[in-house]
XYZ file of C-alpha atoms in Angstrom:
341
model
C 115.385 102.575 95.260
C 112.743 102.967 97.848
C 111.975 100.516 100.637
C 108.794 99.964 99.023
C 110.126 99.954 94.934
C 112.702 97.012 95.760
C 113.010 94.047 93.177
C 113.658 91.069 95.307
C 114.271 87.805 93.261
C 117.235 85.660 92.249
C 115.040 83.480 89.629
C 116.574 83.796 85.771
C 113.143 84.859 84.237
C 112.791 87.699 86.919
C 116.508 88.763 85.967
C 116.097 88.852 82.274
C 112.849 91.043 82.523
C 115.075 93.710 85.177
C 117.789 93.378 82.699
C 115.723 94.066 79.943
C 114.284 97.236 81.520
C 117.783 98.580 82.695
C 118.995 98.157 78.746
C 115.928 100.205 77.216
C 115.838 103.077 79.742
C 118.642 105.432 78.666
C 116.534 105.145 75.291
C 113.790 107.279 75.522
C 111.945 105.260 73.759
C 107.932 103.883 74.216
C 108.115 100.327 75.980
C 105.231 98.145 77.049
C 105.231 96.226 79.939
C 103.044 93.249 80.110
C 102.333 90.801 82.855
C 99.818 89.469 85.111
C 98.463 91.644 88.091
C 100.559 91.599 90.738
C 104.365 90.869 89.205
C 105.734 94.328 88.965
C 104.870 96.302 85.969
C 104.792 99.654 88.128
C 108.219 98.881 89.355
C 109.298 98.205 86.291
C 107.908 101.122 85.121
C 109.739 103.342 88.177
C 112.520 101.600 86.841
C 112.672 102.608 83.593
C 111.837 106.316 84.184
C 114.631 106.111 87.351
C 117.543 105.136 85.087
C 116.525 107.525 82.010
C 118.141 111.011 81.304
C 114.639 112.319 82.747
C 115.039 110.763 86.140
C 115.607 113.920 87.728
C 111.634 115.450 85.482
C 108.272 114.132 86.724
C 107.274 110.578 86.625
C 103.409 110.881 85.872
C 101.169 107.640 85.987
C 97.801 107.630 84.707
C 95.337 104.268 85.253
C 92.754 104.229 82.800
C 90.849 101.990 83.897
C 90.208 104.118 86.730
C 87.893 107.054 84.783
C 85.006 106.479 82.784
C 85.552 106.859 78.976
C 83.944 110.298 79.179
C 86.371 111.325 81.057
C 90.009 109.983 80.475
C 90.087 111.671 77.403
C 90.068 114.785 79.392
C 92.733 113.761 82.209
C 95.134 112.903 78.955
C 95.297 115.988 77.347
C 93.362 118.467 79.260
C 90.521 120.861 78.960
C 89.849 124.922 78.242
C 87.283 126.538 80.820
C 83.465 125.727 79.724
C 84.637 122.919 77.243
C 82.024 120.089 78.763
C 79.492 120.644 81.943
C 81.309 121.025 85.237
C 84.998 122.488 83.029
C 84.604 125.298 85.344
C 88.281 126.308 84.705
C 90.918 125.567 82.416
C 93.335 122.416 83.205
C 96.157 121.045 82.092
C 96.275 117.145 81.212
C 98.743 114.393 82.129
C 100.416 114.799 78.853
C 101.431 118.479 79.994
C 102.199 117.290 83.462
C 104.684 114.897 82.549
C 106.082 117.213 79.651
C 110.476 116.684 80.094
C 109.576 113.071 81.787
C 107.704 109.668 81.732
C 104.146 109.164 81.439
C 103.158 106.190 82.267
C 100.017 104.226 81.490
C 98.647 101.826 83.385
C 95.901 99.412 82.062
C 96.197 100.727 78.661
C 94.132 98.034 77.056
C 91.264 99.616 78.401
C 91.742 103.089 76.462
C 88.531 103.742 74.020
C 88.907 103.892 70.072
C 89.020 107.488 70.615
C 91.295 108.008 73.282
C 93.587 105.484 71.245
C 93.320 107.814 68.213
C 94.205 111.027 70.363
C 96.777 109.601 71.866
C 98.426 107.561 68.621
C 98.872 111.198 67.400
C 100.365 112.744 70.846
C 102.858 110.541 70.217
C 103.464 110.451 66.647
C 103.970 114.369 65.999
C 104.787 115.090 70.492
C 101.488 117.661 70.409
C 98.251 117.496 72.294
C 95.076 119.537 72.095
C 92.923 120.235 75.137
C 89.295 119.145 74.783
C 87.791 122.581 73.767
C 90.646 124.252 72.035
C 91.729 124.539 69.047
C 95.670 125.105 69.525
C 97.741 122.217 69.612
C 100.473 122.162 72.443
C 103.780 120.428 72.089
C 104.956 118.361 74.937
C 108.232 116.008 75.049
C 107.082 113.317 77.177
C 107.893 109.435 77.264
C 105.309 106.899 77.140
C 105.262 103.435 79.563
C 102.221 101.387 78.928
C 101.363 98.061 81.184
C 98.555 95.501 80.622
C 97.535 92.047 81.567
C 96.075 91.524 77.762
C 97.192 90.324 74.961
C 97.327 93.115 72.706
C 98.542 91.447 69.367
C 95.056 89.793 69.737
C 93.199 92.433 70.491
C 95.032 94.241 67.682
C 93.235 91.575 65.151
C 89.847 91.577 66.601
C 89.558 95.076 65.914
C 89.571 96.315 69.767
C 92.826 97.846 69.861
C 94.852 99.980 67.387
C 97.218 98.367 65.284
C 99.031 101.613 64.495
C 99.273 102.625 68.156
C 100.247 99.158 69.061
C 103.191 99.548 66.511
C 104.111 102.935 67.690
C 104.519 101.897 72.019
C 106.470 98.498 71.184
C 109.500 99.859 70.405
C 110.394 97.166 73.238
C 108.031 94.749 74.745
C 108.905 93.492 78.518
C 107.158 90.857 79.302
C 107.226 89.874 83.348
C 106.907 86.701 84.410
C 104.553 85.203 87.074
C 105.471 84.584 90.529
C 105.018 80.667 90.145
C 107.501 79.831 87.600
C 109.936 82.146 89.092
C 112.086 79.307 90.709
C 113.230 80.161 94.169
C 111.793 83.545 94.620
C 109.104 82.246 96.419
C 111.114 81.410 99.523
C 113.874 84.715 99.027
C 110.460 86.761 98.753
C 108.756 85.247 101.957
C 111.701 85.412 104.274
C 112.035 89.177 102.569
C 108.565 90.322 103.497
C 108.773 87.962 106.726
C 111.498 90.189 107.845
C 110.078 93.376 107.352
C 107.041 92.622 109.278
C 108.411 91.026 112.144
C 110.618 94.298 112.269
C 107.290 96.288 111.849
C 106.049 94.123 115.002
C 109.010 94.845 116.762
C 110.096 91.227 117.462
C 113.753 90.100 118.474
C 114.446 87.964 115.997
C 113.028 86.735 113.240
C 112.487 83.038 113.407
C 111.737 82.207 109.317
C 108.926 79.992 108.361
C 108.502 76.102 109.122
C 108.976 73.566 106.335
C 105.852 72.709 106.095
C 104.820 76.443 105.542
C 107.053 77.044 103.439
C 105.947 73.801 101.242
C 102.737 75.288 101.466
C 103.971 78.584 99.792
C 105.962 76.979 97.440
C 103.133 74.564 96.233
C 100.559 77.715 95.880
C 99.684 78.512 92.442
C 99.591 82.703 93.325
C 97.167 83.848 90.815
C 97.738 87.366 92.878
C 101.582 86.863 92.766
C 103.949 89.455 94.566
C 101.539 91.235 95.709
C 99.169 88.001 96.928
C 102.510 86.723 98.509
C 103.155 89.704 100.427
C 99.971 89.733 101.680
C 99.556 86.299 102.815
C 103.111 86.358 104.621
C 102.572 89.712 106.422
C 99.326 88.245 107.722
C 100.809 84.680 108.813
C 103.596 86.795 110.719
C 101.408 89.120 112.300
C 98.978 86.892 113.422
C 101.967 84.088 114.995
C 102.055 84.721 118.512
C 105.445 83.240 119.725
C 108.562 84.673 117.602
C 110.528 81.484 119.053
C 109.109 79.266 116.447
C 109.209 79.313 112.960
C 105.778 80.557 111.643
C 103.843 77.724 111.161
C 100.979 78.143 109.538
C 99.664 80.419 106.505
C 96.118 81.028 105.348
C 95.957 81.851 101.801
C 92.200 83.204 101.632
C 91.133 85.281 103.989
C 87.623 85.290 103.409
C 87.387 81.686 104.398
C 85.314 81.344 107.466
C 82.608 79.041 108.349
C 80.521 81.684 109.176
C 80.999 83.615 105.960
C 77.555 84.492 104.306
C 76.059 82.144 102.266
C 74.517 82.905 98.478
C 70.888 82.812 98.577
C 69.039 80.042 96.341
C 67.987 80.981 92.668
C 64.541 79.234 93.570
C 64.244 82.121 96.245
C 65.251 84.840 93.809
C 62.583 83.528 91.349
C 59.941 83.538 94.049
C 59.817 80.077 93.794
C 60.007 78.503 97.174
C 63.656 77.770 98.728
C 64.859 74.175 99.060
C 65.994 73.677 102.589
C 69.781 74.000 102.896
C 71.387 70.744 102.714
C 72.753 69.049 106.158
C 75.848 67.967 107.163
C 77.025 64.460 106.289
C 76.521 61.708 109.376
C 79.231 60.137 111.199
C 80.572 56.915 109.333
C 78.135 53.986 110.786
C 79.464 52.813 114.512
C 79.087 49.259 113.096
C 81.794 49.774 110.233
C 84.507 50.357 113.138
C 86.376 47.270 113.732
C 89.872 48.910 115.672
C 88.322 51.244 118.844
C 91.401 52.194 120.114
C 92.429 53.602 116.251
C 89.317 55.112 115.625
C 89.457 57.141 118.759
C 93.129 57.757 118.342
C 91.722 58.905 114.892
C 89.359 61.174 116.653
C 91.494 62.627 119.079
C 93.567 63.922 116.466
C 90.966 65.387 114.632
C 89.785 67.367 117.560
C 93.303 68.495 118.093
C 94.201 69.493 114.621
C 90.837 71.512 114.475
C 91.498 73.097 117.593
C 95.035 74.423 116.953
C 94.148 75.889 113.830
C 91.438 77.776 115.182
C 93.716 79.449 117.668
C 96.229 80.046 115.524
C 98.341 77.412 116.608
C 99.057 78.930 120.200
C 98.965 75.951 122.260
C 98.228 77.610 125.414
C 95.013 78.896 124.149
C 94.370 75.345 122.882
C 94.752 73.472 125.507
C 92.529 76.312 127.411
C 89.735 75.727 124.556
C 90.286 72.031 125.471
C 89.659 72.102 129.050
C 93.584 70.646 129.242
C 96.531 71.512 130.973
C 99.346 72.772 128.760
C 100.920 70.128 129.471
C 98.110 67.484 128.780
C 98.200 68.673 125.176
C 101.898 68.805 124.522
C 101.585 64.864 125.500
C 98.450 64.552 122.992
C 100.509 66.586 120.739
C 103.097 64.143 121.179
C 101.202 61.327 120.783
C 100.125 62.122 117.637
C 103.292 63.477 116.059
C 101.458 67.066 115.758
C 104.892 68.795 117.915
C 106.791 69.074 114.741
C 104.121 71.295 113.009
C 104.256 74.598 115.376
């Protein structure tokens, strides 16, 4: 497959769910994927429609929760010339697009009642109707639907059609998340490490330092795959030495002290704002009973702060510092901070 439709994972839960796929593509059949955002389901759904007897028709993909309900209907199945304002011509709808191949759905637990109705009966009898016609069209198509919800559920509170829900599960692959997919997090960083570093042009690629990599591992990735990626490719391209490993990630990057603040309900209310609250004070210079630890304390503080907010290059540290380079390897040193990057 494509460089950019790869599955990358070892973990057994990953496997099962590619396995699963590879089994129920020569088929033909409807199959929901469902999963969290971010592990997959459009690969999956590639996949499926790659290994079919239609790999060779069009693979058509549809998000619907990307058009307003007044409109999906529409992009599904079409519309004749005048049928609703602005149908200045007649057009053909995804169904009739993907007609020989694989349509696939995306966010299908958004569809309306209606839509849900329309399309329970495209794919019961294979016939669609353009909005504004009365002449139903047959089309051979196979359906793909992905979600994050829980169907089933919304199935029994009435939100989602139980028929329809019976008619796409023919098989039901469910993808699991990034962070109980045991090992993938460290063949997927050194994966996407790669590629960027080869995007940046470096020599070599000089992998991630354990404590980075502890740091990815221990991350809960609501985001997964696709929050991993990101966070790697920006570590990597913001490390400035490709000699040593890539010490430090940064998993939100909207974090910033200088990030805009919400205002104050008061102040929305009219009422008058409380002032903002300030920082805590120093711990009392009477509580310190060790000087030379509490400035050893200090020190490292101010070194710790400083190397993170220049990305760990110690040559712009020790420049923010007023210090040699090699006045802050020895500070470095002295406060066992060489072994982190």
């Amino acid at each position: 497959m494509e460089r950019n439709t790869q599955f990358v994972g070892q973990s057994t839960a990953f496997l099962d769910s590619v396995e699963r796929a590879s089994r129920a593509a020569p088929m033909g059949r409807p199959v929901l994927v469902i999963g969290e955002r971010g592990t997959g389901k459009e690969l999956i759904a590639e996949r499926l429609h790659q290994l079919s007897r239609r790999w060779q028709e069009p693979l058509v993909t549809l998000n619907c929760a990307a058009l307003p309900e007044s409109l999906i209907e529409a992009e599904l199945f079409g519309h004749e010339q005048g049928a609703f304002t602005g149908a200045t011509r007649s057009r053909a709808g995804r169904f009739e697009e993907a007609d020989k191949g694989t349509l696939f759905l995306d966010e299908l637990a958004t569809l309306s009642m209606g839509a849900q109705e329309r399309l329970l009966r495209a794919v019961e009898y294979g016939e669609v109707t353009r909005i504004g016609s009365s002449r139903p069209i047959k089309v051979d198509v196979r359906i793909v639907a992905a979600t994050n919800e829980d169907l089933p559920r919304l199935a029994e509170e009435g939100r989602f059609r139980p028929d329809l829900l019976d008619r796409l599960s023919f098989e039901v692959i469910t993808l699991p998340p990034l962070r109980v997919r045991e090992g993938d997090i460290r063949v997927l960083s050194d994966y996407f490490g790669r590629r960027m570093a080869a995007e940046l042009h470096w020599d070599a690629w000089p992998g991630f330092s354990e404590r980075a990599m502890a740091a990815l591992e221990d991350y809960r990735w609501p985001g997964n795959v696709r929050e991993l990626r990101n966070v790697v490719e920006r570590a990597v391209y913001r490390w400035d030495n490709w000699e040593m490993p890539v010490a430090h990630v940064e998993f939100d990057p909207f974090d910033s002290p200088w990030k805009p603040q919400p205002m104050p309900r008061a102040a929305e209310s009219g009422a008058p704002a409380r002032p903002a609250e300030q920082p805590a004070a120093p711990p009392a210079l009477d509580q310190i009973t060790d000087l030379r630890s509490a400035v050893d304390a200090h020190e490292k503080a101010i070194l710790e702060n400083a190397l993170a907010r220049n990305r760990f290059n110690q040559r712009q540290t020790a420049k923010a510092l007023g210090l040699t380079y090699d006045q802050l390897r020895h500070c470095m040193k002295k406060h066992g901070l060489s072994e982190r990057g």
